[in-house]
Amino acid sequence: MRVLVVGGAGYIGSHVVRALLDQKHEVAVYDNLSLGCRENLFPEARFVLGDILDAAALSAAMACGVDAVMHLAAFKAAGESMIHPEKYAVNNITGTINLLNAACEIGVRRLVFSSSAAVYGEPRYVPVDEAHPCNPVNFYGFTKLEIERLLEWYERLRGLRFASLRYFNAAGYDVLGRVRGLERHPANLLPVIMETAAGRRDCLEIFGDDYATEDGTGVRDYIHVNDLAGAHLLALEYVAQDRSLIVNLGSETGISVRAMLETARRLTGRTIPACVVARRPGDPPTLVASSKNARQVLGWRPKHSDAETLIASAWAAYQRR
Ligand code: UD1
């Protein structure tokens, strides 16, 4: 298929582009390079420098011949979204409206969208399945939920078929080492551990060790980006059969901050200094997915999402730098 990957130079987008190219799809990347980077571009994929706020440029990119769009362009820092909601409203929501309008105007009716477990907010039960109530606790999560509602309306009114993929904690780097750009100014646990191991930070701050979890630190469901990329390919096949879906993508396994840190110390051979600080507001103790639907409906099976592979693939990417 001819696939336009919007946000294809970013962390997850570049892994998705790699997977599409591996399966011989014809890929064009549309990215403004604000968070994505040139190093993440592959020569086999055509590159269009453009912004999702530029409706005319989006229409032009789609007019070149596109069978499906993958939409991964968004701001994703939950904390920042509470301080600068306007930035998130315009980029994430207005940008997506532009994209949907351009797609429908040109007749592209297949879309795979990057959603997030942030749509659920504070979990009322774990594992969290898709029937769990959606009450986002940060504005970022609200933008993702709002977009899912838009997708449902565009499906009813314009015949759009979409797959909305609710990622849990994306982590790791391409296991074959083909994605070279590292995220700039990361705030997520694994890249912060990697930067500390590499000596770029003095210490890992553990945000609280008095949670009601086995070792007191936060438990999350980390999902390897190669596994996420694989789910995008399956979702593309699914929408191509004229169907829509919303699914969780998680490993269904919880890993604590301390367990991640200890595994990283072992695999990197580095001390990785750490200190316990106050809890981060809005962090639930445990967030783990039920991915039963992705398994049953898409036939998806995560292969790389164990702590060892997550850390080893990330450490290899940091060592290449
Ligand atoms: C966060 C966002 C989520 C977003 C996801 C991907 C919130 C509440 N959630 O998930 O909406 O989709 O990132 O961008 O912001 N931790 C530390 N020290 C650190 C960093 C993290 O102890 O320096 C702990 C956290 O308290 C948490 C775990 O590590 O228990 C994972 O944190 P993080 O990687 O930031 O992801 P989430 O907060 O789960």
GROMACS .gro file of C-alpha atoms and ligand atoms in nm:
model
  360
    1MET     CA    1   0.000   0.000   0.000
    2ARG     CA    2   0.100   0.363  -0.038
    3VAL     CA    3   0.113   0.493   0.319
    4LEU     CA    4   0.164   0.849   0.440
    5VAL     CA    5   0.318   0.844   0.788
    6VAL     CA    6   0.251   1.174   0.958
    7GLY     CA    7   0.506   1.218   1.236
    8GLY     CA    8   0.723   0.953   1.071
    9ALA     CA    9   1.052   1.110   1.186
   10GLY     CA   10   0.961   1.077   1.553
   11TYR     CA   11   1.046   0.808   1.804
   12ILE     CA   12   0.754   0.572   1.737
   13GLY     CA   13   0.690   0.698   1.383
   14SER     CA   14   1.039   0.603   1.264
   15HIS     CA   15   0.997   0.247   1.393
   16VAL     CA   16   0.661   0.225   1.216
   17VAL     CA   17   0.817   0.351   0.891
   18ARG     CA   18   1.093   0.089   0.921
   19ALA     CA   19   0.833  -0.188   0.967
   20LEU     CA   20   0.628  -0.066   0.668
   21LEU     CA   21   0.939  -0.056   0.449
   22ASP     CA   22   1.037  -0.405   0.565
   23GLN     CA   23   0.698  -0.522   0.437
   24LYS     CA   24   0.757  -0.346   0.103
   25HIS     CA   25   0.493  -0.079   0.145
   26GLU     CA   26   0.551   0.247  -0.040
   27VAL     CA   27   0.606   0.507   0.232
   28ALA     CA   28   0.606   0.885   0.245
   29VAL     CA   29   0.695   1.062   0.570
   30TYR     CA   30   0.532   1.394   0.659
   31ASP     CA   31   0.698   1.565   0.955
   32ASN     CA   32   0.785   1.920   1.066
   33LEU     CA   33   1.098   1.793   1.248
   34SER     CA   34   1.005   1.984   1.564
   35LEU     CA   35   1.042   1.670   1.774
   36GLY     CA   36   1.137   1.421   1.506
   37CYS     CA   37   1.482   1.425   1.354
   38ARG     CA   38   1.645   1.384   1.013
   39GLU     CA   39   1.854   1.094   1.139
   40ASN     CA   40   1.530   0.896   1.167
   41LEU     CA   41   1.453   0.928   0.796
   42PHE     CA   42   1.517   0.627   0.573
   43PRO     CA   43   1.629   0.683   0.213
   44GLU     CA   44   1.365   0.441   0.080
   45ALA     CA   45   1.083   0.665   0.210
   46ARG     CA   46   0.999   0.995   0.042
   47PHE     CA   47   1.018   1.286   0.287
   48VAL     CA   48   0.786   1.586   0.294
   49LEU     CA   49   0.880   1.864   0.538
   50GLY     CA   50   0.546   1.993   0.657
   51ASP     CA   51   0.332   2.082   0.954
   52ILE     CA   52  -0.013   1.942   1.038
   53LEU     CA   53  -0.128   2.300   1.095
   54ASP     CA   54  -0.061   2.369   0.726
   55ALA     CA   55  -0.383   2.235   0.571
   56ALA     CA   56  -0.275   2.310   0.213
   57ALA     CA   57   0.055   2.123   0.253
   58LEU     CA   58  -0.127   1.824   0.401
   59SER     CA   59  -0.370   1.815   0.108
   60ALA     CA   60  -0.078   1.837  -0.136
   61ALA     CA   61   0.100   1.546   0.038
   62MET     CA   62  -0.213   1.333   0.016
   63ALA     CA   63  -0.289   1.429  -0.342
   64CYS     CA   64   0.032   1.251  -0.450
   65GLY     CA   65  -0.146   0.916  -0.418
   66VAL     CA   66  -0.206   0.767  -0.077
   67ASP     CA   67  -0.406   0.456   0.024
   68ALA     CA   68  -0.381   0.504   0.398
   69VAL     CA   69  -0.255   0.750   0.658
   70MET     CA   70  -0.080   0.673   0.985
   71HIS     CA   71  -0.107   0.966   1.224
   72LEU     CA   72   0.163   0.984   1.491
   73ALA     CA   73   0.224   1.360   1.499
   74ALA     CA   74   0.149   1.503   1.843
   75PHE     CA   75   0.291   1.665   2.151
   76LYS     CA   76   0.299   1.399   2.423
   77ALA     CA   77   0.442   1.542   2.745
   78ALA     CA   78   0.156   1.499   2.992
   79GLY     CA   79   0.306   1.740   3.249
   80GLU     CA   80   0.366   2.015   2.992
   81SER     CA   81   0.010   1.976   2.862
   82MET     CA   82  -0.120   2.095   3.201
   83ILE     CA   83   0.091   2.411   3.182
   84HIS     CA   84   0.046   2.490   2.810
   85PRO     CA   85  -0.290   2.339   2.715
   86GLU     CA   86  -0.330   2.582   2.421
   87LYS     CA   87  -0.021   2.437   2.256
   88TYR     CA   88  -0.167   2.084   2.288
   89ALA     CA   89  -0.517   2.192   2.180
   90VAL     CA   90  -0.390   2.351   1.859
   91ASN     CA   91  -0.126   2.100   1.759
   92ASN     CA   92  -0.299   1.777   1.859
   93ILE     CA   93  -0.666   1.859   1.798
   94THR     CA   94  -0.662   2.128   1.526
   95GLY     CA   95  -0.379   1.948   1.348
   96THR     CA   96  -0.582   1.625   1.345
   97ILE     CA   97  -0.892   1.806   1.216
   98ASN     CA   98  -0.679   1.940   0.929
   99LEU     CA   99  -0.554   1.591   0.859
  100LEU     CA  100  -0.901   1.434   0.865
  101ASN     CA  101  -1.043   1.704   0.639
  102ALA     CA  102  -0.759   1.668   0.390
  103ALA     CA  103  -0.794   1.287   0.390
  104CYS     CA  104  -1.170   1.291   0.341
  105GLU     CA  105  -1.154   1.563   0.076
  106ILE     CA  106  -0.908   1.356  -0.127
  107GLY     CA  107  -1.089   1.029  -0.061
  108VAL     CA  108  -0.836   0.861   0.170
  109ARG     CA  109  -1.056   0.665   0.410
  110ARG     CA  110  -0.807   0.449   0.603
  111LEU     CA  111  -0.636   0.586   0.910
  112VAL     CA  112  -0.424   0.440   1.190
  113PHE     CA  113  -0.406   0.675   1.488
  114SER     CA  114  -0.163   0.689   1.783
  115SER     CA  115  -0.378   0.709   2.092
  116SER     CA  116  -0.269   0.655   2.449
  117ALA     CA  117  -0.355   0.484   2.774
  118ALA     CA  118  -0.368   0.842   2.904
  119VAL     CA  119  -0.734   0.847   2.783
  120TYR     CA  120  -0.827   0.630   3.086
  121GLY     CA  121  -0.689   0.853   3.363
  122GLU     CA  122  -0.668   0.709   3.714
  123PRO     CA  123  -0.729   0.332   3.673
  124ARG     CA  124  -1.035   0.202   3.861
  125TYR     CA  125  -0.919  -0.154   3.806
  126VAL     CA  126  -0.623  -0.332   3.649
  127PRO     CA  127  -0.559  -0.475   3.400
  128VAL     CA  128  -0.724  -0.189   3.213
  129ASP     CA  129  -0.935  -0.304   2.919
  130GLU     CA  130  -1.105  -0.091   2.654
  131ALA     CA  131  -1.433  -0.095   2.849
  132HIS     CA  132  -1.265   0.096   3.134
  133PRO     CA  133  -1.417   0.447   3.174
  134CYS     CA  134  -1.224   0.725   3.002
  135ASN     CA  135  -1.154   1.015   3.240
  136PRO     CA  136  -0.819   1.165   3.143
  137VAL     CA  137  -0.632   1.337   3.427
  138ASN     CA  138  -0.409   1.543   3.201
  139PHE     CA  139  -0.483   1.763   2.901
  140TYR     CA  140  -0.267   1.546   2.674
  141GLY     CA  141  -0.494   1.248   2.745
  142PHE     CA  142  -0.798   1.468   2.682
  143THR     CA  143  -0.664   1.560   2.334
  144LYS     CA  144  -0.627   1.190   2.247
  145LEU     CA  145  -0.980   1.111   2.368
  146GLU     CA  146  -1.124   1.409   2.181
  147ILE     CA  147  -0.957   1.286   1.863
  148GLU     CA  148  -1.104   0.937   1.910
  149ARG     CA  149  -1.449   1.099   1.930
  150LEU     CA  150  -1.378   1.294   1.611
  151LEU     CA  151  -1.277   0.970   1.441
  152GLU     CA  152  -1.609   0.811   1.536
  153TRP     CA  153  -1.801   1.105   1.390
  154TYR     CA  154  -1.594   1.105   1.070
  155GLU     CA  155  -1.665   0.735   1.041
  156ARG     CA  156  -2.041   0.794   1.069
  157LEU     CA  157  -2.053   1.099   0.846
  158ARG     CA  158  -1.769   1.045   0.599
  159GLY     CA  159  -1.714   0.671   0.590
  160LEU     CA  160  -1.364   0.693   0.741
  161ARG     CA  161  -1.225   0.361   0.870
  162PHE     CA  162  -0.981   0.396   1.158
  163ALA     CA  163  -0.774   0.201   1.407
  164SER     CA  164  -0.705   0.391   1.727
  165LEU     CA  165  -0.414   0.232   1.910
  166ARG     CA  166  -0.399   0.307   2.281
  167TYR     CA  167  -0.031   0.266   2.363
  168PHE     CA  168   0.076   0.196   2.718
  169ASN     CA  169   0.441   0.288   2.797
  170ALA     CA  170   0.635   0.278   2.470
  171ALA     CA  171   1.003   0.199   2.529
  172GLY     CA  172   1.320   0.050   2.375
  173TYR     CA  173   1.479   0.098   2.033
  174ASP     CA  174   1.484  -0.106   1.714
  175VAL     CA  175   1.634  -0.444   1.804
  176LEU     CA  176   1.833  -0.440   1.477
  177GLY     CA  177   1.976  -0.095   1.554
  178ARG     CA  178   1.836   0.077   1.245
  179VAL     CA  179   1.678   0.377   1.420
  180ARG     CA  180   1.950   0.622   1.513
  181GLY     CA  181   1.789   0.939   1.646
  182LEU     CA  182   1.754   0.959   2.024
  183GLU     CA  183   1.469   1.151   2.182
  184ARG     CA  184   1.570   1.500   2.294
  185HIS     CA  185   1.494   1.604   2.655
  186PRO     CA  186   1.317   1.281   2.749
  187ALA     CA  187   1.113   1.264   3.068
  188ASN     CA  188   1.007   0.899   3.053
  189LEU     CA  189   1.164   0.641   3.281
  190LEU     CA  190   1.373   0.428   3.046
  191PRO     CA  191   1.547   0.710   2.854
  192VAL     CA  192   1.614   0.887   3.185
  193ILE     CA  193   1.776   0.566   3.319
  194MET     CA  194   1.980   0.544   2.995
  195GLU     CA  195   2.096   0.906   3.020
  196THR     CA  196   2.199   0.847   3.381
  197ALA     CA  197   2.385   0.528   3.284
  198ALA     CA  198   2.561   0.723   3.008
  199GLY     CA  199   2.669   0.990   3.257
  200ARG     CA  200   2.452   1.264   3.107
  201ARG     CA  201   2.253   1.295   3.430
  202ASP     CA  202   2.384   1.273   3.786
  203CYS     CA  203   2.109   1.058   3.923
  204LEU     CA  204   1.776   0.893   3.852
  205GLU     CA  205   1.502   1.044   4.062
  206ILE     CA  206   1.259   0.774   4.172
  207PHE     CA  207   0.921   0.943   4.205
  208GLY     CA  208   0.807   0.786   4.532
  209ASP     CA  209   0.872   0.447   4.693
  210ASP     CA  210   0.569   0.435   4.919
  211TYR     CA  211   0.307   0.318   4.668
  212ALA     CA  212   0.097   0.009   4.738
  213THR     CA  213   0.309  -0.202   4.501
  214GLU     CA  214   0.548  -0.488   4.569
  215ASP     CA  215   0.858  -0.269   4.613
  216GLY     CA  216   0.678   0.063   4.669
  217THR     CA  217   0.767   0.214   4.330
  218GLY     CA  218   0.535   0.277   4.034
  219VAL     CA  219   0.442  -0.019   3.813
  220ARG     CA  220   0.387   0.029   3.439
  221ASP     CA  221   0.326  -0.177   3.129
  222TYR     CA  222   0.623  -0.117   2.899
  223ILE     CA  223   0.578  -0.209   2.537
  224HIS     CA  224   0.867  -0.231   2.294
  225VAL     CA  225   0.847   0.006   1.992
  226ASN     CA  226   0.911  -0.282   1.750
  227ASP     CA  227   0.604  -0.455   1.896
  228LEU     CA  228   0.407  -0.132   1.859
  229ALA     CA  229   0.525  -0.101   1.499
  230GLY     CA  230   0.408  -0.458   1.431
  231ALA     CA  231   0.063  -0.368   1.565
  232HIS     CA  232   0.046  -0.078   1.316
  233LEU     CA  233   0.095  -0.319   1.026
  234LEU     CA  234  -0.184  -0.544   1.155
  235ALA     CA  235  -0.409  -0.241   1.214
  236LEU     CA  236  -0.346  -0.126   0.857
  237GLU     CA  237  -0.462  -0.464   0.725
  238TYR     CA  238  -0.764  -0.443   0.952
  239VAL     CA  239  -0.883  -0.101   0.829
  240ALA     CA  240  -0.813  -0.207   0.470
  241GLN     CA  241  -1.092  -0.461   0.523
  242ASP     CA  242  -1.329  -0.168   0.579
  243ARG     CA  243  -1.352  -0.197   0.958
  244SER     CA  244  -1.267   0.029   1.252
  245LEU     CA  245  -1.139  -0.048   1.601
  246ILE     CA  246  -1.002   0.095   1.923
  247VAL     CA  247  -0.750  -0.128   2.104
  248ASN     CA  248  -0.502  -0.124   2.389
  249LEU     CA  249  -0.143  -0.208   2.312
  250GLY     CA  250   0.045  -0.325   2.618
  251SER     CA  251   0.256  -0.622   2.722
  252GLU     CA  252   0.012  -0.711   3.006
  253THR     CA  253   0.312  -0.727   3.242
  254GLY     CA  254   0.389  -0.475   3.512
  255ILE     CA  255   0.749  -0.366   3.577
  256SER     CA  256   0.834  -0.143   3.874
  257VAL     CA  257   1.075   0.152   3.861
  258ARG     CA  258   1.313  -0.033   4.090
  259ALA     CA  259   1.299  -0.353   3.885
  260MET     CA  260   1.374  -0.153   3.570
  261LEU     CA  261   1.665   0.022   3.743
  262GLU     CA  262   1.814  -0.304   3.879
  263THR     CA  263   1.791  -0.473   3.538
  264ALA     CA  264   1.954  -0.168   3.376
  265ARG     CA  265   2.239  -0.177   3.631
  266ARG     CA  266   2.296  -0.544   3.556
  267LEU     CA  267   2.284  -0.515   3.178
  268THR     CA  268   2.485  -0.194   3.142
  269GLY     CA  269   2.737  -0.271   3.414
  270ARG     CA  270   2.700   0.090   3.528
  271THR     CA  271   2.624   0.208   3.882
  272ILE     CA  272   2.332   0.434   3.777
  273PRO     CA  273   2.297   0.648   4.090
  274ALA     CA  274   1.938   0.685   4.208
  275CYS     CA  275   1.757   0.873   4.483
  276VAL     CA  276   1.400   0.865   4.602
  277VAL     CA  277   1.212   1.194   4.574
  278ALA     CA  278   0.848   1.294   4.621
  279ARG     CA  279   0.573   1.130   4.414
  280ARG     CA  280   0.497   1.301   4.082
  281PRO     CA  281   0.144   1.442   4.089
  282GLY     CA  282  -0.100   1.243   3.876
  283ASP     CA  283   0.104   0.920   3.876
  284PRO     CA  284  -0.110   0.616   3.958
  285PRO     CA  285   0.059   0.331   4.150
  286THR     CA  286  -0.004   0.068   3.884
  287LEU     CA  287  -0.108   0.084   3.519
  288VAL     CA  288  -0.116  -0.242   3.327
  289ALA     CA  289  -0.308  -0.323   3.010
  290SER     CA  290  -0.537  -0.597   2.907
  291SER     CA  291  -0.445  -0.645   2.541
  292LYS     CA  292  -0.685  -0.932   2.493
  293ASN     CA  293  -0.861  -0.748   2.210
  294ALA     CA  294  -0.538  -0.677   2.021
  295ARG     CA  295  -0.447  -1.044   2.058
  296GLN     CA  296  -0.786  -1.173   1.950
  297VAL     CA  297  -0.888  -0.917   1.688
  298LEU     CA  298  -0.549  -0.834   1.536
  299GLY     CA  299  -0.364  -1.155   1.620
  300TRP     CA  300  -0.094  -0.938   1.780
  301ARG     CA  301   0.173  -1.089   2.008
  302PRO     CA  302   0.444  -0.872   2.167
  303LYS     CA  303   0.787  -1.036   2.120
  304HIS     CA  304   1.037  -0.785   2.252
  305SER     CA  305   0.869  -0.632   2.558
  306ASP     CA  306   1.057  -0.808   2.840
  307ALA     CA  307   1.270  -0.580   3.061
  308GLU     CA  308   1.597  -0.726   2.923
  309THR     CA  309   1.517  -0.657   2.556
  310LEU     CA  310   1.372  -0.313   2.633
  311ILE     CA  311   1.688  -0.211   2.817
  312ALA     CA  312   1.943  -0.386   2.593
  313SER     CA  313   1.796  -0.230   2.276
  314ALA     CA  314   1.782   0.115   2.437
  315TRP     CA  315   2.137   0.086   2.576
  316ALA     CA  316   2.267  -0.018   2.233
  317ALA     CA  317   2.108   0.295   2.083
  318TYR     CA  318   2.267   0.516   2.351
  319GLN     CA  319   2.604   0.352   2.303
  320ARG     CA  320   2.600   0.419   1.931
  321ARG     CA  321   2.605   0.790   2.020
  322UD1     C1  322   0.357   0.919   3.073
  322UD1     C2  323   0.226   0.993   3.065
  322UD1     C3  324   0.141   0.929   2.961
  322UD1     C4  325   0.212   0.924   2.828
  322UD1     C5  326   0.342   0.849   2.844
  322UD1     C6  327   0.423   0.850   2.715
  322UD1     C7  328   0.170   1.091   3.284
  322UD1     C8  329   0.088   1.079   3.408
  322UD1     N1  330   0.159   0.991   3.195
  322UD1     O1  331   0.331   0.788   3.124
  322UD1     O2  332   0.023   1.005   2.948
  322UD1     O3  333   0.132   0.859   2.733
  322UD1     O4  334   0.419   0.911   2.946
  322UD1     O5  335   0.480   0.973   2.692
  322UD1     O6  336   0.246   1.184   3.270
  322UD1     N2  337   0.953   0.768   3.688
  322UD1     C9  338   1.048   0.792   3.784
  322UD1     N3  339   1.150   0.880   3.754
  322UD1    C10  340   1.160   0.943   3.632
  322UD1    C11  341   1.061   0.916   3.534
  322UD1    C12  342   0.958   0.828   3.565
  322UD1     O7  343   1.043   0.739   3.894
  322UD1     O8  344   1.253   1.022   3.612
  322UD1    C13  345   0.845   0.671   3.717
  322UD1    C14  346   0.704   0.730   3.717
  322UD1     O9  347   0.666   0.778   3.841
  322UD1    C15  348   0.622   0.606   3.673
  322UD1    C16  349   0.716   0.531   3.580
  322UD1    O10  350   0.847   0.574   3.614
  322UD1    O11  351   0.592   0.526   3.782
  322UD1    C17  352   0.692   0.558   3.432
  322UD1    O12  353   0.691   0.699   3.411
  322UD1     P1  354   0.694   0.763   3.264
  322UD1    O13  355   0.798   0.696   3.182
  322UD1    O14  356   0.704   0.911   3.279
  322UD1    O15  357   0.555   0.721   3.201
  322UD1     P2  358   0.406   0.744   3.255
  322UD1    O16  359   0.398   0.852   3.354
  322UD1    O17  360   0.352   0.610   3.296
   0.00000   0.00000   0.00000
